[in-house]
Structure formats: structure tokens, C-alpha cells
Coordinates of N, CA and C and ligand atoms in Angstrom, one line a residue:
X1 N -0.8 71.3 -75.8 CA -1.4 70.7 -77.0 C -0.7 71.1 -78.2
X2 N -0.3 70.3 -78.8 CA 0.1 70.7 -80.1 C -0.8 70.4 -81.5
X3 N -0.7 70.6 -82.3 CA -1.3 70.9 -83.3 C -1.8 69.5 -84.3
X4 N -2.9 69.6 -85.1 CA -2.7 68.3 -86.4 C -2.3 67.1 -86.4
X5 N -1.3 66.7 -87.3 CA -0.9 65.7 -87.1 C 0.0 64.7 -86.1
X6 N 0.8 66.2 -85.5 CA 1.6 66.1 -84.7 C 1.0 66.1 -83.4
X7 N 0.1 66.3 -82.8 CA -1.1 65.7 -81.8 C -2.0 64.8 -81.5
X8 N -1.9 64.1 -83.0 CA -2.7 63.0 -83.5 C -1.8 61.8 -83.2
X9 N -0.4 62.2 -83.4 CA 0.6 61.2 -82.7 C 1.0 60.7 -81.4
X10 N 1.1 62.1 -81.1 CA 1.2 61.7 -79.2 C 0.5 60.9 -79.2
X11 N -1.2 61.2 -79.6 CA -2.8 61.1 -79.0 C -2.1 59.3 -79.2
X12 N -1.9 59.1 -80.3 CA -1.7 57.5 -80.8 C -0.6 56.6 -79.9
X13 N 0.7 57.4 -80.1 CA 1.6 56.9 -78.6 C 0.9 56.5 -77.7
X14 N 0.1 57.7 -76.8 CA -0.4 57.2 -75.5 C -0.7 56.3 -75.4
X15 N -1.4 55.5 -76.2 CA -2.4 54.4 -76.6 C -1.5 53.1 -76.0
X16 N -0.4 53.3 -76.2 CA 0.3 52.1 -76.0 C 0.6 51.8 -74.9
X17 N 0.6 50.8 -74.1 CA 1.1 50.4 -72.7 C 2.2 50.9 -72.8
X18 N 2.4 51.2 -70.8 CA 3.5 51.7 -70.2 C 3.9 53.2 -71.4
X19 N 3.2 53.3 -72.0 CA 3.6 55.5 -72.6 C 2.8 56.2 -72.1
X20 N 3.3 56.6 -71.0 CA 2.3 58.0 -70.4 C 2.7 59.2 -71.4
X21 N 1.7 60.3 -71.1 CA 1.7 61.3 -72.1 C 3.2 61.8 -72.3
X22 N 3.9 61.8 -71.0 CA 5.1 62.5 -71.6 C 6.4 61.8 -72.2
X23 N 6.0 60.6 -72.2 CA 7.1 59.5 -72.9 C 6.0 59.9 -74.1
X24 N 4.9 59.7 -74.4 CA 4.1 59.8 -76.4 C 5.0 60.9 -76.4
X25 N 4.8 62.5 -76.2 CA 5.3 63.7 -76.5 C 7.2 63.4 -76.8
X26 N 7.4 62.3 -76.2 CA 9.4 62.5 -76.2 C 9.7 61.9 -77.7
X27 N 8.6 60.8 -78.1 CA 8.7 59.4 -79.0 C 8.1 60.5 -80.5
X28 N 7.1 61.2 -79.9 CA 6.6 61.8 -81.2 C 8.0 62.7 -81.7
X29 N 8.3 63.5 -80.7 CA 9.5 64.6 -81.2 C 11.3 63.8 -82.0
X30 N 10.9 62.9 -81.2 CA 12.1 62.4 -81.6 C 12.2 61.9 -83.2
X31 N 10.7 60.9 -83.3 CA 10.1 60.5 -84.8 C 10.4 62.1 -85.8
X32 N 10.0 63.0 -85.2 CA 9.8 64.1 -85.8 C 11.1 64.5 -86.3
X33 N 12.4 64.1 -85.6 CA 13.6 64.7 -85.5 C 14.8 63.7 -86.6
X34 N 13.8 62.1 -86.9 CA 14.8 61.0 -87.1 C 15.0 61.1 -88.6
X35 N 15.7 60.1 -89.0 CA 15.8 60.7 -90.4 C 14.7 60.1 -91.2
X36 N 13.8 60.2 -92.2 CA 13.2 59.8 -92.6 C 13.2 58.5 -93.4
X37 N 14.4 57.9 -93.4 CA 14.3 56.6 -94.0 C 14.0 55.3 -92.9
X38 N 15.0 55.9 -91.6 CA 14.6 55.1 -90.2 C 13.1 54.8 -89.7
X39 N 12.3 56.1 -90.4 CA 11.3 56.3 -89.6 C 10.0 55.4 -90.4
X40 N 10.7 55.7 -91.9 CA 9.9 54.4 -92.8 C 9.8 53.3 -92.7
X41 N 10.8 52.4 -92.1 CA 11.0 51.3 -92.3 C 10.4 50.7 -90.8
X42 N 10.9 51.7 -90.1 CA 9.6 51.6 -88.7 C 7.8 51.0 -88.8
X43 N 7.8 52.3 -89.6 CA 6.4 52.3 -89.9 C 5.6 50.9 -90.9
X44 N 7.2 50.4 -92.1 CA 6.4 49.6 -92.6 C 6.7 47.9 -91.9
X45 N 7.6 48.4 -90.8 CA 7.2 47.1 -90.0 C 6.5 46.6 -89.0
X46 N 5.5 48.0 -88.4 CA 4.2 48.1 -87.9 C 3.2 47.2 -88.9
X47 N 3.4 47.7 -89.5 CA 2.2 47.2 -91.0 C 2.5 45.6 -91.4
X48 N 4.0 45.5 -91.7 CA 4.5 44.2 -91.9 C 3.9 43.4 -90.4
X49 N 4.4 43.5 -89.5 CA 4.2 42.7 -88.5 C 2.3 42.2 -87.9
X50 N 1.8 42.7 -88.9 CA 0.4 43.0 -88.4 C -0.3 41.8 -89.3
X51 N 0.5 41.9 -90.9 CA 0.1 41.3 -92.0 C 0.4 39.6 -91.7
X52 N 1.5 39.6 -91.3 CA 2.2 37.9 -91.2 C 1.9 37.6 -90.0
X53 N 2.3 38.0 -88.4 CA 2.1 37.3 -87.4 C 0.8 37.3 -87.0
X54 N 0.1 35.7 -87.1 CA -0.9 35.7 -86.8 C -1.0 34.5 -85.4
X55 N -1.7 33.7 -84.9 CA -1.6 32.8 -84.0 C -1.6 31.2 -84.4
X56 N -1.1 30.3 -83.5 CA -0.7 29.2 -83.9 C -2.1 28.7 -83.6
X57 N -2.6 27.9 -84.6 CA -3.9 27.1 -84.8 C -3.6 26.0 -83.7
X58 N -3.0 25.8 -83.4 CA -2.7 24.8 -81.6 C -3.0 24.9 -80.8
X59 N -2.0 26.0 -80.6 CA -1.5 26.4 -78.9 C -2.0 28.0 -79.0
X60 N -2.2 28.4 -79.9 CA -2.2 29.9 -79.8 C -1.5 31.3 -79.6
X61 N -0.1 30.3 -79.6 CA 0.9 31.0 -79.2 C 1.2 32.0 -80.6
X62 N 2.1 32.9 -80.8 CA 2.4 34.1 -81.7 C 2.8 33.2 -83.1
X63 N 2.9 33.1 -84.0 CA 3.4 32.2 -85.1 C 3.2 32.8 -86.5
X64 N 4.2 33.4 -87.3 CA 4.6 33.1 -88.4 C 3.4 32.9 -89.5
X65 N 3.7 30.8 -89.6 CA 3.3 30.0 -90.2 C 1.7 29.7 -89.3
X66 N 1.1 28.4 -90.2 CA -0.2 28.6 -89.5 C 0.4 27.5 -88.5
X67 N 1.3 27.1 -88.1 CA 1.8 26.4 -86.4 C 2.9 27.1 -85.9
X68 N 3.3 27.1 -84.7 CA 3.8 27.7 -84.3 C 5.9 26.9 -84.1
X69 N 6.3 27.6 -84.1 CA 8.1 26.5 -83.8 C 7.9 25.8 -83.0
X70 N 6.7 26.1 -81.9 CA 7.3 24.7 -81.1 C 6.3 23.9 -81.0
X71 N 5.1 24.1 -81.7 CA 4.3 23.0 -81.9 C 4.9 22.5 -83.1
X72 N 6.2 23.0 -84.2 CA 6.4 22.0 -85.3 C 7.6 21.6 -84.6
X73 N 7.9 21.4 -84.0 CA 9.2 20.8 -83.8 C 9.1 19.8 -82.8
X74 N 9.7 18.8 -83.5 CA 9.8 17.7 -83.4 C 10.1 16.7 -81.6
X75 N 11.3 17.8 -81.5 CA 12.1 17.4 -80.2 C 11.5 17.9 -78.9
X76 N 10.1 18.2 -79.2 CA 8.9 18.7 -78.0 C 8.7 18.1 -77.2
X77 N 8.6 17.6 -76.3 CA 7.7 16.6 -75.4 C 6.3 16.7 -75.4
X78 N 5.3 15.8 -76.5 CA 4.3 16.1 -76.9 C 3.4 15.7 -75.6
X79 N 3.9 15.0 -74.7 CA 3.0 14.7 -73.6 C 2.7 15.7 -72.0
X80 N 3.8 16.9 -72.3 CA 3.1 17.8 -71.6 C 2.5 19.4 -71.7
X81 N 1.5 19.6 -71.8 CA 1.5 20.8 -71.9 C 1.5 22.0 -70.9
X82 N 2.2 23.2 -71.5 CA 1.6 24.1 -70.3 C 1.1 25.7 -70.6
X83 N 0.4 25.4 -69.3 CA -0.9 26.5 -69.8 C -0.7 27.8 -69.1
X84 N -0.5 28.6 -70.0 CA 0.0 29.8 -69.7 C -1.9 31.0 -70.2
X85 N -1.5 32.1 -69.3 CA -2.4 33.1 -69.9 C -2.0 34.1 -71.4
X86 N -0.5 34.6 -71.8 CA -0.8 35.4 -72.7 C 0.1 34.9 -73.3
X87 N 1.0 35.1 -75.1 CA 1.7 34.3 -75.5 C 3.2 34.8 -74.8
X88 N 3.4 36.3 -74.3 CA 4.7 36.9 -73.7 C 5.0 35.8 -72.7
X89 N 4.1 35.3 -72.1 CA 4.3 34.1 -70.6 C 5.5 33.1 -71.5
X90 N 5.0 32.4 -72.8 CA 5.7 31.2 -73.1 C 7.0 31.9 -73.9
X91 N 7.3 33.4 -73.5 CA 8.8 33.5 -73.5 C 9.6 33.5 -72.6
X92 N 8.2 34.2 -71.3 CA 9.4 33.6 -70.0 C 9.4 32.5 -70.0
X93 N 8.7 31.6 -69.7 CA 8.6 29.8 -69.5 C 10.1 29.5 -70.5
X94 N 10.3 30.0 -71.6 CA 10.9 29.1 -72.5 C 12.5 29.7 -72.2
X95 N 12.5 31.1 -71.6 CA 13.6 31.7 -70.8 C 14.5 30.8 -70.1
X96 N 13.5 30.1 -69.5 CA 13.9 29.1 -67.9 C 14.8 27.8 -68.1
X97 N 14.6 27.6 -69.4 CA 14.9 26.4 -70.0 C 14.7 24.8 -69.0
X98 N 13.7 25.4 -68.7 CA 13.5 23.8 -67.5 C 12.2 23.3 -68.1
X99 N 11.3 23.6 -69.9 CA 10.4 23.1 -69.9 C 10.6 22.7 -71.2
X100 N 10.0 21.2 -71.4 CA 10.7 20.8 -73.1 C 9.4 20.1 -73.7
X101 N 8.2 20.5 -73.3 CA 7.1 20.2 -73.4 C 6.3 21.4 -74.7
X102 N 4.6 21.5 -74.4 CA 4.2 22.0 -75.6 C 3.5 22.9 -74.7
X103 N 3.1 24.0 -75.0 CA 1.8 25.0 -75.1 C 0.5 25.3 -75.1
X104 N -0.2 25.8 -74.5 CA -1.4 26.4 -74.4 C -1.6 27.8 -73.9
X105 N -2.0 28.4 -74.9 CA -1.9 29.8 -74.4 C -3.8 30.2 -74.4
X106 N -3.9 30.7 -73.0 CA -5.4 30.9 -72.8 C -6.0 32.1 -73.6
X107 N -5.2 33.5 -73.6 CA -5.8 34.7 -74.4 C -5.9 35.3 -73.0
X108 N -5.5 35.4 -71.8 CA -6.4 35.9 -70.4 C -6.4 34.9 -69.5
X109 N -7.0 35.7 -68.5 CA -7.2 35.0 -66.9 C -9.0 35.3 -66.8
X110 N -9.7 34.5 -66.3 CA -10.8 34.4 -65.6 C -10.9 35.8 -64.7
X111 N -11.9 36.6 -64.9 CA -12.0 37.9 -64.2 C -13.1 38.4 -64.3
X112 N -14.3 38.2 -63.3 CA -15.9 38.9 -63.3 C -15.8 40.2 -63.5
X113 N -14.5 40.8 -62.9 CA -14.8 42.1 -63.1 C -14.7 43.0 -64.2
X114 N -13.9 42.2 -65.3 CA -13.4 42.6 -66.5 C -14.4 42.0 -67.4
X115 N -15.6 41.2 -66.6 CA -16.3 40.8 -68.0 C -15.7 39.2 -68.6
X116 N -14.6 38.8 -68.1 CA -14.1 38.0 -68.6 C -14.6 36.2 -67.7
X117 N -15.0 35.6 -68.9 CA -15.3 34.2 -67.8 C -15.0 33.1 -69.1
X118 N -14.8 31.7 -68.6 CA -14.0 31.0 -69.1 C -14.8 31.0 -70.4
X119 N -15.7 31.3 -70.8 CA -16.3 31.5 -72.8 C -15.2 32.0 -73.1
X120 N -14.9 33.2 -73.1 CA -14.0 34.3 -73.2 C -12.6 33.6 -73.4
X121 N -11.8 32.7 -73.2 CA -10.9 32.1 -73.2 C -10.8 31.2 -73.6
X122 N -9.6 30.6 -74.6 CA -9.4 29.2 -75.1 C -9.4 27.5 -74.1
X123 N -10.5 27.9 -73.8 CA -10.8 27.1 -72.7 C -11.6 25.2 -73.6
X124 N -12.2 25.7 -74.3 CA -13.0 25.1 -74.9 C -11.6 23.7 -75.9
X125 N -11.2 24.9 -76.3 CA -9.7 24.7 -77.3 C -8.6 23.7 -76.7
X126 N -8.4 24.1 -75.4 CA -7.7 23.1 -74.4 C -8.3 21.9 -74.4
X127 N -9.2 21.9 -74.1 CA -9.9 20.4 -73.6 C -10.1 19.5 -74.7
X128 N -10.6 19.9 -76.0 CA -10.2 19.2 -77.2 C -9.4 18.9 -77.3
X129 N -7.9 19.4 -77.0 CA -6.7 19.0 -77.0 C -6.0 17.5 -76.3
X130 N -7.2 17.7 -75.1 CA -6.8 16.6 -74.2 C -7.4 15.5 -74.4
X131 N -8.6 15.3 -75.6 CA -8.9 13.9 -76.1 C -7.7 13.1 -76.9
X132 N -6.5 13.6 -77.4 CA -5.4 13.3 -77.4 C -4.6 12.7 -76.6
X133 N -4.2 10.8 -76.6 CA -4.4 10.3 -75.6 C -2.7 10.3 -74.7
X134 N -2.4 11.1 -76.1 CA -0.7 11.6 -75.8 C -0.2 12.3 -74.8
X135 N -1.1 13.4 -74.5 CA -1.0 14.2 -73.5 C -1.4 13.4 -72.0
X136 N -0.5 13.6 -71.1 CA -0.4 12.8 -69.8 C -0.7 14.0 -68.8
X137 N -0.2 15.1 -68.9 CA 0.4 15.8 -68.0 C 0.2 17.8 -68.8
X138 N -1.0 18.0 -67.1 CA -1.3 19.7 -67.7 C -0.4 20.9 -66.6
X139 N 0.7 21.6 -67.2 CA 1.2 22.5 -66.0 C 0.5 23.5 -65.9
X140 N -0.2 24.0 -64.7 CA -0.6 25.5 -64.8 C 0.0 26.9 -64.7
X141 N 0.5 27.3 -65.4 CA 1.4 28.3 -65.1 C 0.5 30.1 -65.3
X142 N -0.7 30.1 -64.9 CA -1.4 31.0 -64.6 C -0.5 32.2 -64.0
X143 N -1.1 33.4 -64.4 CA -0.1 34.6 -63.1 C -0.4 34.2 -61.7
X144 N 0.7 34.7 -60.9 CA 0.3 34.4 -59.4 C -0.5 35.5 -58.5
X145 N -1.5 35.7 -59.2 CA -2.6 36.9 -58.9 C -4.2 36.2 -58.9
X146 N -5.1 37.1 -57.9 CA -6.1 36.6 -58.1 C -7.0 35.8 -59.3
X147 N -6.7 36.4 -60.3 CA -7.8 35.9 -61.7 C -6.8 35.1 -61.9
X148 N -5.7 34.5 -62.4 CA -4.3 34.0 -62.6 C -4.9 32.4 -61.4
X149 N -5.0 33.0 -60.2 CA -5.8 31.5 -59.5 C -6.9 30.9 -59.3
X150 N -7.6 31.8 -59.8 CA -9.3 31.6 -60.1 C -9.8 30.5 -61.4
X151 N -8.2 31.2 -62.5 CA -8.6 30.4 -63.8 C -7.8 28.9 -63.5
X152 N -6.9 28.7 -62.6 CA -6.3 27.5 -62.3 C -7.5 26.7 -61.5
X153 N -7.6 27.2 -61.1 CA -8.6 26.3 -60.1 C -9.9 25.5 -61.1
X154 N -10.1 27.1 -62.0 CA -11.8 26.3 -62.9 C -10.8 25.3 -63.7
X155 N -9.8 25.7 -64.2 CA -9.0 24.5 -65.1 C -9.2 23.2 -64.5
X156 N -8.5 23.0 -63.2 CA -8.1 22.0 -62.3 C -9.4 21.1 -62.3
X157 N -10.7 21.8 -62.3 CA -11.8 21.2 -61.8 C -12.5 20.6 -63.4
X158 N -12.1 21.2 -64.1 CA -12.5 20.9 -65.3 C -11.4 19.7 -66.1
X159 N -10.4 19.6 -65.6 CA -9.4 18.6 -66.3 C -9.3 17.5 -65.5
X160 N -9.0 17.6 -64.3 CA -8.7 16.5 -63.2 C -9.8 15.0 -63.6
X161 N -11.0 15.4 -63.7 CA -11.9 14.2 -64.0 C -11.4 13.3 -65.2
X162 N -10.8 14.0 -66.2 CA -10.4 13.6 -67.5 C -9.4 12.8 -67.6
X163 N -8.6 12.7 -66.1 CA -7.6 11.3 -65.8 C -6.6 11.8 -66.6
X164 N -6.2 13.4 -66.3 CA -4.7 13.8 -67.3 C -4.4 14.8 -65.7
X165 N -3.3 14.0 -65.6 CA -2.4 14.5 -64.1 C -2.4 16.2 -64.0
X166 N -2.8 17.0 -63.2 CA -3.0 18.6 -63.5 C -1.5 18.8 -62.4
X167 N -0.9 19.7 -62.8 CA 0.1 20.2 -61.8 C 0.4 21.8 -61.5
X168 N 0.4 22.7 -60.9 CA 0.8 23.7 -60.8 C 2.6 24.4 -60.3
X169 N 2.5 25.5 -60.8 CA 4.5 25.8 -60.4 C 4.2 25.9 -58.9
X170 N 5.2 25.4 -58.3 CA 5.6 25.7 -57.0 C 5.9 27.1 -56.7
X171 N 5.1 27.4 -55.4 CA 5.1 28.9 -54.6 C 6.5 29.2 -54.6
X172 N 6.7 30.2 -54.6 CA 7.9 31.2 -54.2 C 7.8 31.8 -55.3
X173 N 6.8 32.3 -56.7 CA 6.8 33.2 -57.3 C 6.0 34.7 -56.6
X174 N 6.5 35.6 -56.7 CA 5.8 36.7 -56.1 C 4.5 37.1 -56.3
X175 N 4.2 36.7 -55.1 CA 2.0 36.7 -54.8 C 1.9 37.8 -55.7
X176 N 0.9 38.1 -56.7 CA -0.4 39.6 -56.7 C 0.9 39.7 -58.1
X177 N 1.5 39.0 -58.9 CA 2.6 39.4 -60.1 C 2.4 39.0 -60.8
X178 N 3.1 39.0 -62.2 CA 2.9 38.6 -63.3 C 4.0 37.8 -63.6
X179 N 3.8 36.4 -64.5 CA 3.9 35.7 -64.7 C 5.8 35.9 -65.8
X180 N 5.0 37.2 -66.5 CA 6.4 37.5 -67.3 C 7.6 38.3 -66.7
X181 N 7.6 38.8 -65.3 CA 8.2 40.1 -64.4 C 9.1 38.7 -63.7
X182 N 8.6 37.3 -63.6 CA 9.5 36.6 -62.3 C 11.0 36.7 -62.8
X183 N 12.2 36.7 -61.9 CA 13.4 35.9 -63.1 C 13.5 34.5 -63.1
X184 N 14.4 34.5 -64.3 CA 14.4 32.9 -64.3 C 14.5 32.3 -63.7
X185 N 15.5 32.2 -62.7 CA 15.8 31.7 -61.6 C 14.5 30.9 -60.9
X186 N 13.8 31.7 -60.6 CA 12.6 31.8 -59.5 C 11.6 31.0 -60.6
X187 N 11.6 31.4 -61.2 CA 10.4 30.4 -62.5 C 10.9 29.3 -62.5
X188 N 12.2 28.9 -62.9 CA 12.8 27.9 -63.5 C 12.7 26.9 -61.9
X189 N 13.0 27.3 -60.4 CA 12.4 26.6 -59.7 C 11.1 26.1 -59.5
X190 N 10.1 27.2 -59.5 CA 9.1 26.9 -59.3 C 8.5 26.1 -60.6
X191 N 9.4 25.5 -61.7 CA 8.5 24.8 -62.2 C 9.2 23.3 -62.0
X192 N 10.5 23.1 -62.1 CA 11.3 22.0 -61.5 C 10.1 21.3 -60.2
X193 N 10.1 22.6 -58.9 CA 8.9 22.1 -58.0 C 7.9 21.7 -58.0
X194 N 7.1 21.8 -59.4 CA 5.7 21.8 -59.6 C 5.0 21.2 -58.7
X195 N 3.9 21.0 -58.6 CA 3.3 20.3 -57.7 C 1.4 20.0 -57.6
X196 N 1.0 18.9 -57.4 CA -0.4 18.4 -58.1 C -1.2 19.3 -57.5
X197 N -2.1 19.2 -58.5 CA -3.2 20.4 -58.0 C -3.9 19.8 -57.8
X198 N -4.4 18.5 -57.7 CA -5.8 17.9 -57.1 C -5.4 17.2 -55.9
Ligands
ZN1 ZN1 1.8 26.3 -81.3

């Protein structure tokens, strides 16, 4: 244990995904060690990044502005969208370069045990989207994990009646994984493969 302020930091490190205590303790010493103008400009782009990036009033993806780049851009394919769980997913997806369509980002996956059920999720948000008679075509690109298929399925059963073609990526992404861990490669087929969910 160390002392004051310098304990209050670890304490705050840990906080962060993937920093176990002894990665906070390496991150705090080193902060401790850096020069102080590096360590400013760190800190005020914690603060900066907090102030400006808010979510895209669309798709809900990360954005800037109040839309996001690729809901303003033009050269989109406004007629398909795909529905991913967090906005890091529509950096792999956009990795792959095999999708030239638009976005939906859920906030999460469907999960009883976390408390989480489709309220909880931009669920509501989607489906207004699809009284838009533009949109033809929904890809599910959910993780390939239980709640990841749970929330595909309530999607599927909730959109299919609505006469807008539902599709999911083609298997060969690795069962019980996340969505952002596949490589491209493997993404970029399984969405080439897609394939109807109803
Ligand atoms: Zn957007």
C-alpha cells in the first residue's frame, strides 16, 4: 500500500479494464516518473475527450458532431444496416472493408443475468429506424456468445414480421468470443457469407 495520492491512483488505474493491480502500480510509477508536461496533456485529454465525444443521434455509434462519419456520408449504402452490440464492434466491421452500409449500435447484448433485457438496449431506437422505407436489409453482427445470440434471435423475431430481410454473419467466427478479437479475415468472410435468419 502506498500512501495519499499516490494510492488513490493505482486505486483509479485498477478501475480500468484489462489493469490488474500490478499493471495500476507500473502506470502510476511511471506517471510519477514522466515529465510533467506529457503527463498534462494526458490528463487534459481525458477531460477533452469526455467534453466532445458524445454518441451519434442515429446509429449511436462514437461521434464528434451530433451524427456520426458514417451516418453523414454520403457514399453509405443507406439500405443496409448493421447491428452490432458496442460502438468498438463497428471498428472491427469497418476493418473488414466488406461492409458499405450503415449502423446500429445496441449499447449491449440481452443478458438475465446482468439485469440486462431488451428495455435496456437501443432496441426501441432500431425499429423506428426501420419505418424508413429505405432500409431493405438488417445484418446481425451480435458477439458469437450466448447473450450475443439470444439478442439476435429477440431481434430476428421482432424485425422479420416487418418485411425487412434479417441476415446474420456466417459461422466460422469463434463460438463463446467477441465480436472485436475475430481477424479480419474471418469477419470479413463471415459477412461476405451472411446468411437469413428467418
Ligand atoms: Zn451514426
Amino acid at each position: 500500500m502506498y500512501e495519499g495520492v499516490v494510492q488513490d491512483l493505482i486505486a483509479e488505474l485498477g478501475q480500468l479494464p484489462g489493469v490488474g493491480p500490478k499493471s495500476a502500480q507500473r502506470i502510476a510509477f511511471h506517471l510519477l516518473q514522466a515529465d510533467p508536461v506529457d503527463v498534462r496533456r494526458l490528463a487534459d485529454l481525458l477531460v477533452e475527450v469526455k467534453q466532445r465525444v458524445k454518441f451519434c443521434s442515429i446509429c449511436f455509434n462514437v461521434s464528434e458532431e451530433e451524427q456520426c462519419r458514417i451516418c453523414r456520408d454520403p457514399r453509405r449504402d443507406p439500405s443496409v444496416l448493421c447491428v452490432v452490440e458496442e460502438y468498438k464492434d463497428v471498428v472491427a466491421v469497418e476493418r473488414t472493408r466488406e461492409f458499405r452500409g450503415r449502423y446500429h449500435v445496441l449499447g449491449g447484448a440481452i443478458s438475465p443475468i446482468d439485469g440486462v433485457g431488451p428495455e435496456q438496449l437501443r432496441i426501441k431506437e432500431l425499429l423506428s429506424r426501420l419505418s424508413d422505407p429505405v432500409i431493405v436489409e438488417i445484418i446481425l453482427a451480435t458477439d458469437p456468445n450466448l447473450e450475443g445470440e439470444a439478442t439476435a434471435t429477440y431481434l430476428t423475431r421482432q424485425i422479420a414480421p416487418l418485411g425487412v430481410r434479417v441476415s446474420k454473419l456466417a459461422s466460422g467466427l469463434p463460438v463463446g468470443g467477441d465480436l472485436e478479437y475475430a481477424d479480419e479475415v474471418t469477419l470479413g468472410r463471415a459477412f461476405a457469407g451472411r446468411q437469413s435468419a428467418t
